[in-house]
Short mmCIF file of C-alpha atoms and ligand atoms in Angstrom, two decimals:
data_model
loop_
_atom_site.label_atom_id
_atom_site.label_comp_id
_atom_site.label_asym_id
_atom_site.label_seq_id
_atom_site.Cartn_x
_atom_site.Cartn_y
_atom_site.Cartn_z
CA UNK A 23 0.00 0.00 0.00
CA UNK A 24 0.95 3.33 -0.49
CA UNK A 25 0.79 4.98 2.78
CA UNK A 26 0.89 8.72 3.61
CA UNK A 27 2.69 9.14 7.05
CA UNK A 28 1.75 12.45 8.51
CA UNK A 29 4.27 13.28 11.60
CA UNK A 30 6.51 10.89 9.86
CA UNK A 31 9.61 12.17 10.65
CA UNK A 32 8.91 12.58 14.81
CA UNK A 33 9.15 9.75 17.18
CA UNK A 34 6.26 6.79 16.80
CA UNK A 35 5.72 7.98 13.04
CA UNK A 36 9.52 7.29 12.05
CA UNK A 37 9.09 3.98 13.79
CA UNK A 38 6.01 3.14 12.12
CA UNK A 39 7.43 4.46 8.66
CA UNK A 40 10.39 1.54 9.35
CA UNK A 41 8.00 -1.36 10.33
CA UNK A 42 5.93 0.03 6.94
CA UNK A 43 8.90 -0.80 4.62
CA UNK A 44 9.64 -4.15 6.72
CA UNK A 45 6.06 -5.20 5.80
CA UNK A 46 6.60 -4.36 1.94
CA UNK A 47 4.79 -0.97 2.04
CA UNK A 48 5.60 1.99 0.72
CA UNK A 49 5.49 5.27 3.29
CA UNK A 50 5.52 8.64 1.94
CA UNK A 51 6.35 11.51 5.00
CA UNK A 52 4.26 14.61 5.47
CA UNK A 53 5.80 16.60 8.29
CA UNK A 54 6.89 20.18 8.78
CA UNK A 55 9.72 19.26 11.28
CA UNK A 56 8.57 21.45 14.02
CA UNK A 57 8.83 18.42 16.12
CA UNK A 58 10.09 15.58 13.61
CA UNK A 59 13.84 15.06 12.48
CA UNK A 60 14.80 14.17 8.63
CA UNK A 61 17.40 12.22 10.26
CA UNK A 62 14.84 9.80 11.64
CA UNK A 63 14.07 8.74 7.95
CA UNK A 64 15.62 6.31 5.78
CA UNK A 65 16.79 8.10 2.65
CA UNK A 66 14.72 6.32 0.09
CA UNK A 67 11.96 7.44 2.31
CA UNK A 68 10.14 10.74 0.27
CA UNK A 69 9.72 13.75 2.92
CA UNK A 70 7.35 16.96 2.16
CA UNK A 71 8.12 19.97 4.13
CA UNK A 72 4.24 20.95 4.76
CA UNK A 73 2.03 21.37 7.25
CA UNK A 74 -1.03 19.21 7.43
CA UNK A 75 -3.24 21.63 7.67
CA UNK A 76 -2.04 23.31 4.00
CA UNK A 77 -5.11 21.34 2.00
CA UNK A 78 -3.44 22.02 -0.98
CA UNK A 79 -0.43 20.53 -0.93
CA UNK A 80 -1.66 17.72 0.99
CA UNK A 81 -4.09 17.56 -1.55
CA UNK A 82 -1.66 17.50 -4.24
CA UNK A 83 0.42 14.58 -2.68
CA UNK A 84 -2.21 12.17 -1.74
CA UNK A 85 -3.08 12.75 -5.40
CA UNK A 86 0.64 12.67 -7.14
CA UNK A 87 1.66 9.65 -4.67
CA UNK A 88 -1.20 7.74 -5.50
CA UNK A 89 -1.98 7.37 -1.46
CA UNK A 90 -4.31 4.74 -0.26
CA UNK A 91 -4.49 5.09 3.14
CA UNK A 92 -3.86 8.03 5.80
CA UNK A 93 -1.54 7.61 9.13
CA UNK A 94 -1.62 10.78 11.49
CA UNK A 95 0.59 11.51 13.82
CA UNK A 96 1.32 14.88 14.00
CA UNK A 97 -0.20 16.67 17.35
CA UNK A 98 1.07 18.46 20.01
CA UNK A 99 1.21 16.49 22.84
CA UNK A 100 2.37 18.74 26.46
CA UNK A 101 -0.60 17.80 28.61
CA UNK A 102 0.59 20.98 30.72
CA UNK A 103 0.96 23.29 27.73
CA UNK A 104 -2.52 21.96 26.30
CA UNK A 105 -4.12 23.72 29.93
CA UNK A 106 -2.23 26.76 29.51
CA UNK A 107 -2.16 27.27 25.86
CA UNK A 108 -5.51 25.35 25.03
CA UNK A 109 -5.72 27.68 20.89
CA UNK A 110 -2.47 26.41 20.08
CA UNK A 111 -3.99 22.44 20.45
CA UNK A 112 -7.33 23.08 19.36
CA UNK A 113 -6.06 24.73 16.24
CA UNK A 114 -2.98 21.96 15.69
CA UNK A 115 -4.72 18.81 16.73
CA UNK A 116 -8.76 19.80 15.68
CA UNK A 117 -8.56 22.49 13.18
CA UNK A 118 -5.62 21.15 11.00
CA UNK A 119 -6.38 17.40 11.30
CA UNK A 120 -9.90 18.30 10.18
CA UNK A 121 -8.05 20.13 7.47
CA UNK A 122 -6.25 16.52 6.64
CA UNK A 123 -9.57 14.88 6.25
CA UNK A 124 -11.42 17.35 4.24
CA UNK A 125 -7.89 17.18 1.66
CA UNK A 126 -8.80 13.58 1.73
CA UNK A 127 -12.47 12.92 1.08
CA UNK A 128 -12.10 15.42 -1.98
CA UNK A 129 -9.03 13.23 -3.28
CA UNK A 130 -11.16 10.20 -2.53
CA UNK A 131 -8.57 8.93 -0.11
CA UNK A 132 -10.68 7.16 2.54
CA UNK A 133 -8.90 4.92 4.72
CA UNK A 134 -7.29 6.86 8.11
CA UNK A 135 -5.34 5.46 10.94
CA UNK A 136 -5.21 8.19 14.00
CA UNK A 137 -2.97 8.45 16.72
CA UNK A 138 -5.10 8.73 19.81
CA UNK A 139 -4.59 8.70 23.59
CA UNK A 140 -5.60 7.17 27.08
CA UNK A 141 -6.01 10.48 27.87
CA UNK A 142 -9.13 10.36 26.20
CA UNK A 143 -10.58 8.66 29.28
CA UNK A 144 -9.70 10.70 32.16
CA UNK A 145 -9.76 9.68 35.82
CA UNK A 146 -11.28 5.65 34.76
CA UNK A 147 -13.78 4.61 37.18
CA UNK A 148 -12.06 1.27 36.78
CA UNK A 149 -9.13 -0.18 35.49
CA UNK A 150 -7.85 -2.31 33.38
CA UNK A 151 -9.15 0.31 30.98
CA UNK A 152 -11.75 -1.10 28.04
CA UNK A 153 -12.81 0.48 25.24
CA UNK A 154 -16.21 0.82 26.39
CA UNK A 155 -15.37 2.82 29.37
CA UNK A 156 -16.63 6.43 28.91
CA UNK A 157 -14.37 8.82 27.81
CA UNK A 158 -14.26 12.41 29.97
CA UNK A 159 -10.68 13.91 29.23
CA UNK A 160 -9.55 16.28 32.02
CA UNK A 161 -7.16 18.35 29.88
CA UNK A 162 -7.37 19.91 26.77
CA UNK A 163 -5.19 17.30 24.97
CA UNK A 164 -7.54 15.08 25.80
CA UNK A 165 -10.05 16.30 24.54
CA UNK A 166 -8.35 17.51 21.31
CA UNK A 167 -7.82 13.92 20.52
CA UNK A 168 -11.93 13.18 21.61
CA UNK A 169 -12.74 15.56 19.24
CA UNK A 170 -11.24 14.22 16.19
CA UNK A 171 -12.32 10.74 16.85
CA UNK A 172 -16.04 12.34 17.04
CA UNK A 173 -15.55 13.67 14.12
CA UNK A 174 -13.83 10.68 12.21
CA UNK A 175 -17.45 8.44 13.64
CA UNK A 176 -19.37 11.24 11.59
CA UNK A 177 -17.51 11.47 8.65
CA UNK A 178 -17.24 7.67 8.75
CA UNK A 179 -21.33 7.44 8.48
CA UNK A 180 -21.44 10.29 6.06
CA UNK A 181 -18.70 9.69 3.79
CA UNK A 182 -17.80 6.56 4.17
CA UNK A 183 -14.42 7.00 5.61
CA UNK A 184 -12.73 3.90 6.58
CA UNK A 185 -10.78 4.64 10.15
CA UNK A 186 -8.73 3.28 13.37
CA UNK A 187 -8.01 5.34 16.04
CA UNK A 188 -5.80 3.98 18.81
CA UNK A 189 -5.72 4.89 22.15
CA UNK A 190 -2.01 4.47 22.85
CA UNK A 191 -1.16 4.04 26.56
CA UNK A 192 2.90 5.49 27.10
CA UNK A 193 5.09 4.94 23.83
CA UNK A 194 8.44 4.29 24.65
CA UNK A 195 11.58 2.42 24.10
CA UNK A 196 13.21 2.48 20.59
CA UNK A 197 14.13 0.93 17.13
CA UNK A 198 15.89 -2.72 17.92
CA UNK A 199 19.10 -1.51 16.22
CA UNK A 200 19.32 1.66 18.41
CA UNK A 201 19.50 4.11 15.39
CA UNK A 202 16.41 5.83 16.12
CA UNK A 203 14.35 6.99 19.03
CA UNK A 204 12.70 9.46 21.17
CA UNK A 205 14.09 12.99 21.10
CA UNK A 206 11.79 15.59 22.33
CA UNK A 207 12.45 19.31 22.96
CA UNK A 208 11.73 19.83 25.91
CA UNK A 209 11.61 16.30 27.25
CA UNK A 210 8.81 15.57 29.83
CA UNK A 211 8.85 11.83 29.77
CA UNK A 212 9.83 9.68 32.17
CA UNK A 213 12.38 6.96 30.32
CA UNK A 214 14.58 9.87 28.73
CA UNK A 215 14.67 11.86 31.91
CA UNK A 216 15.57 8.83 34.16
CA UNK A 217 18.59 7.85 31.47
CA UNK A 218 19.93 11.40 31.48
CA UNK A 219 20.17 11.48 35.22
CA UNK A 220 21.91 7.90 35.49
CA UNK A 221 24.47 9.42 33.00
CA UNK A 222 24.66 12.91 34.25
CA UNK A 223 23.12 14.58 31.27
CA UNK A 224 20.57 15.86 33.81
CA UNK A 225 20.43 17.15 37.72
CA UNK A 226 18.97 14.19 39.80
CA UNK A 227 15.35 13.20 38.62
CA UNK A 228 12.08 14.52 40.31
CA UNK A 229 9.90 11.91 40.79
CA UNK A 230 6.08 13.71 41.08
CA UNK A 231 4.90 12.48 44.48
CA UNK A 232 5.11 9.19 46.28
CA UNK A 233 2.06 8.99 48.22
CA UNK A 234 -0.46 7.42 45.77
CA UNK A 235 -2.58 4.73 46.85
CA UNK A 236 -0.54 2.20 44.66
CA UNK A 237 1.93 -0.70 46.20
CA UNK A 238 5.33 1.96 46.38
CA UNK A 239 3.45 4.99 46.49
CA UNK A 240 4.38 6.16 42.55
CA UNK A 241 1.87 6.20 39.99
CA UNK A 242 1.56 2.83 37.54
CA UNK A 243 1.71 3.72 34.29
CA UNK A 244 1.64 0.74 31.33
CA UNK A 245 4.40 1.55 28.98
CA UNK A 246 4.34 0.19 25.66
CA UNK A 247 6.91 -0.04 23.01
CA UNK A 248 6.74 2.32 19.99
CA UNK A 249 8.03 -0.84 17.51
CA UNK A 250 4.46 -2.57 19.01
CA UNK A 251 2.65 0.24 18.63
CA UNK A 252 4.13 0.72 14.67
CA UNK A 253 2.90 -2.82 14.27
CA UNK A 254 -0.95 -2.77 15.20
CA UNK A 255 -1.21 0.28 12.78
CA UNK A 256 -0.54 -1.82 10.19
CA UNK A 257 -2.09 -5.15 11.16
CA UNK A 258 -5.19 -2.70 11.39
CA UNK A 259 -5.15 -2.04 7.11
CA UNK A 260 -7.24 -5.49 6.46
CA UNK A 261 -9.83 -3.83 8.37
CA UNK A 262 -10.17 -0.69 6.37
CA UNK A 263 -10.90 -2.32 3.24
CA UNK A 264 -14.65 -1.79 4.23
CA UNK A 265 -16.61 1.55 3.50
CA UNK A 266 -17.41 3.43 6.66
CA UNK A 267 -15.45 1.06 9.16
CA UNK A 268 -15.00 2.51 12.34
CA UNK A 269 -12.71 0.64 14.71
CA UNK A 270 -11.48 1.99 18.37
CA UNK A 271 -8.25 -0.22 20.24
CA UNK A 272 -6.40 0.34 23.32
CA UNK A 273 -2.49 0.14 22.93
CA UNK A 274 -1.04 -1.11 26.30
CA UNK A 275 1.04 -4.24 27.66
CA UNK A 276 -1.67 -4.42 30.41
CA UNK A 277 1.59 -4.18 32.80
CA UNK A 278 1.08 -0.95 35.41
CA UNK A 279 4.85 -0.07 36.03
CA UNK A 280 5.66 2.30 38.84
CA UNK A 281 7.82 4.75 38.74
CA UNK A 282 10.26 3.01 40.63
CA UNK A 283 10.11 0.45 39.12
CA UNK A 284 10.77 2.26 35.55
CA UNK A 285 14.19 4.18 37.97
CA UNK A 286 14.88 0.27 38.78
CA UNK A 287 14.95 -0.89 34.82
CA UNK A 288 17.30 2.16 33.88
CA UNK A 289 19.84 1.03 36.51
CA UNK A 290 19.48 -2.21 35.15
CA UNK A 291 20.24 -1.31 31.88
CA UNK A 292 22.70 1.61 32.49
CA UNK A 293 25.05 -0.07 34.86
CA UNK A 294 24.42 3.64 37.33
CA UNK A 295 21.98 4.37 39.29
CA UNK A 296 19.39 7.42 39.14
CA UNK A 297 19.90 10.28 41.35
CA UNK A 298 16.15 11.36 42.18
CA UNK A 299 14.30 13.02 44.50
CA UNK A 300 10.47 12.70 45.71
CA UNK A 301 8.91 16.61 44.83
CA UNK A 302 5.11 17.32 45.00
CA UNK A 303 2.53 15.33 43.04
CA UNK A 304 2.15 16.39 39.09
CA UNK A 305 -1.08 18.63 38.38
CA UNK A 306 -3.68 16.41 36.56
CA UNK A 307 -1.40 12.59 37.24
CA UNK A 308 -4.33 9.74 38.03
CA UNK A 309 -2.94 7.46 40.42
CA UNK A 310 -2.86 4.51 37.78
CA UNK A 311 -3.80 3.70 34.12
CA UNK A 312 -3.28 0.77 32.69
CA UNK A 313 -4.92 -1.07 29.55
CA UNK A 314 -7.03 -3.91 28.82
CA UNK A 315 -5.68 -4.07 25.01
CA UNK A 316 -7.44 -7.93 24.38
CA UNK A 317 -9.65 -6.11 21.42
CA UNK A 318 -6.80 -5.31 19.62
CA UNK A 319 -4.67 -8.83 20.31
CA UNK A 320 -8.59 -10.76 19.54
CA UNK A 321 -9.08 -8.61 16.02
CA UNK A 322 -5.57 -7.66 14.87
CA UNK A 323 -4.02 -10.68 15.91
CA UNK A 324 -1.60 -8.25 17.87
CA UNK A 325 1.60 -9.66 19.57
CA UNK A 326 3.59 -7.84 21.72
CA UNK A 327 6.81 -8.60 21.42
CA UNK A 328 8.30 -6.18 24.54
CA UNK A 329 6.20 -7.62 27.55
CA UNK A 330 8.10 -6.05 30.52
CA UNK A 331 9.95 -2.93 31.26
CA UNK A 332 13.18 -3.89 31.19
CA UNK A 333 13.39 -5.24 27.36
CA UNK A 334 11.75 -1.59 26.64
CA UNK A 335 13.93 0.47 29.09
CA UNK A 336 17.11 -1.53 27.44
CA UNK A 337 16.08 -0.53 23.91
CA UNK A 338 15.44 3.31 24.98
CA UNK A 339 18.86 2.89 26.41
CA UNK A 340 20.74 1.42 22.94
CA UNK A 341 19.35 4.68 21.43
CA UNK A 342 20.17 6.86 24.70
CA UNK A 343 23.93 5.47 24.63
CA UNK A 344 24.24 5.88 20.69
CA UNK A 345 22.86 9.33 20.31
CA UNK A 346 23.11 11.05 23.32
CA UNK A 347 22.08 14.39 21.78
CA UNK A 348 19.23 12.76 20.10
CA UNK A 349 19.43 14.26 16.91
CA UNK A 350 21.62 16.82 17.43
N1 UDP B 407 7.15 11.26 36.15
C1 UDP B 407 7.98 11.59 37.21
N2 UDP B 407 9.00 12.46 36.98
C2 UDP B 407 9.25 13.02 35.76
C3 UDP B 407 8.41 12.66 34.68
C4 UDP B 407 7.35 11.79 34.92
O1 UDP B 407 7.80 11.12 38.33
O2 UDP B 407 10.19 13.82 35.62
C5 UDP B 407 6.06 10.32 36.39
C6 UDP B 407 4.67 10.92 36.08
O3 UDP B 407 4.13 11.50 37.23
C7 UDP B 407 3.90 9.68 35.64
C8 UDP B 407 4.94 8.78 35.01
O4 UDP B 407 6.20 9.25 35.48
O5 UDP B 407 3.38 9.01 36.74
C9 UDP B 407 4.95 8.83 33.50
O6 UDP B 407 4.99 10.19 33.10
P1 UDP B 407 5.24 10.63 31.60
O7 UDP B 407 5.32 12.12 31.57
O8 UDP B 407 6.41 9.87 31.05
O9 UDP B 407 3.96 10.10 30.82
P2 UDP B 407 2.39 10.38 31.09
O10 UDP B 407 1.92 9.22 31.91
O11 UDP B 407 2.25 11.69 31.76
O12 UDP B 407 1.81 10.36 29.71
#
């Protein structure tokens, strides 16, 4: 298939664009490397310099690259910045992706994979999270990415738009080989930030409160690696085949992982240990969230191949150790 990769070029799209051309596709990038990195592409790998939201041009590519099918991963994604800059998310994640989609129904491109979020379901009334728990964001991220799959439902009854949107739980970890990863600017997450204080690229990590009512007191978050992620998006194309298919999957291991246990799997695979220190609770953290992703392993046939922290922490950590500067 001929697959147009929007966000391509930033940290689970150049994954997925690698996993595309392992499976005998062929990935085309849109990104306008606000976030992304050319260097995260293979060079036979075509890159346009646009925004998603420019119709035109995206217009003219899905037409002039003969695109069957639509992956989008470009959104802003600072929880924090989403509350105190909400325009800036509503206009990047709502305005432009609904941009994306109009450029596709009038090129008669109607097959769409979207990134979406666990964030999409709030504080859970219970947990393992299903798919059929209601979804009440508490930020405007959240609610960005509840938008757009709202929208995709409509536009999937009234234009037959084919779509999956998964709810990914936390990406992380990096490309087997170590030549390409996570580098964000600045860096909020976890993994990164507990590598860079093992190896003194950082001051000693803050770890946001340990007084949750969870077994160490650290809130259990189910990390999931970006290769398995990459995967399910394409296991998912079978399904799109069908007019107006609308299809909704959890991305998780299923594993809640505190955050000392994520400080114990970077020691592990550092060989140092990681300087923190226990600071006030994070604005907006739930206790846990962790996902009940048997949907997508029943329908997709999806197999997670990193089960526990530690194979995903070591991978983050051949990338880490390679490219300490990320991409420079
Ligand atoms: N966390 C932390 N210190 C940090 C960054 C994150 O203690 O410097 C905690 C955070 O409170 C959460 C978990 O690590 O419980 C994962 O946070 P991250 O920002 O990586 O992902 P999120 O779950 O917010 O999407």
């Amino acid at each position: 298939m001929n697959v147009l990769v929007v966000g391509g070029a930033g940290y689970i799209g150049s994954h997925c664009v690698r996993q595309l051309l392992a499976a005998g596709h062929r990935p085309v990038v849109v990104d306008n490397l606000v976030f992304g990195h050319a260097k995260a592409l293979p060079t036979m790998v075509r890159l346009h310099r646009v925004d998603l939201g420019d119709e035109e041009a995206v217009g003219r590519i899905l037409r002039d690259e003969h695109i069957d099918v639509v992956m989008h991963f470009a959104a802003f994604a600072y929880v924090g910045e989403s509350v105190t800059d909400p325009l800036k998310y509503y206009f990047n994640n709502v305005v432009a992706t609904l941009r994306l989609l109009r450029a596709m129904l009038a090129a008669n491109v109607k097959q769409f994979v979207f990134s979406s979020t666990c964030a999409t379901y709030g504080v859970p009334a219970s947990m393992p999270i299903t798919e059929l728990l209601p979804q009440a964001p508490i930020n405007p991220y959240g609610q960005t990415k509840l938008d757009v799959e709202n929208a995709l439902k409509a536009l999937s009854r009234a234009h037959g738009l084919s779509f999956a949107a998964f709810r990914y739980f936390n990406a992380a970890g990096a490309a087997e080989d170590g030549t390409i990863g996570e580098s964000h600017n600045p860096e909020t997450h976890l993994i990164p930030l507990a590598i860079d204080a093992a190896v003194g690229r950082r001051s000693a990590l803050q770890v946001f409160g340990n007084d949750y009512p969870t077994p160490d007191g650290t809130c259990l978050r189910d990390y999931v690696h970006v290769d398995d992620l990459s995967r399910a998006h394409i296991a998912v194309f079978d399904k799109l085949s069908k007019p107006g298919a609308a299809h909704f999957y959890n991305l998780g291991t299923g594993n809640p992982t505190s955050v000392f246990e994520v400080i114990q799997a970077v020691e592990k695979a550092t060989g140092k240990k990681v300087p923190y220190s226990v600071v006030a609770r994070r604005a907006g953290d739930p206790p846990a969230l962790y996902a009940d992703s048997s949907k997508a392993v029943r329908e997709l046939d999806w197999r997670i191949q990193y089960k526990d922290i530690d194979s995903i922490v070591a991978s983050a950590w051949r990338w880490h150790s390679r490219s300490p500067n990320g991409y420079g």
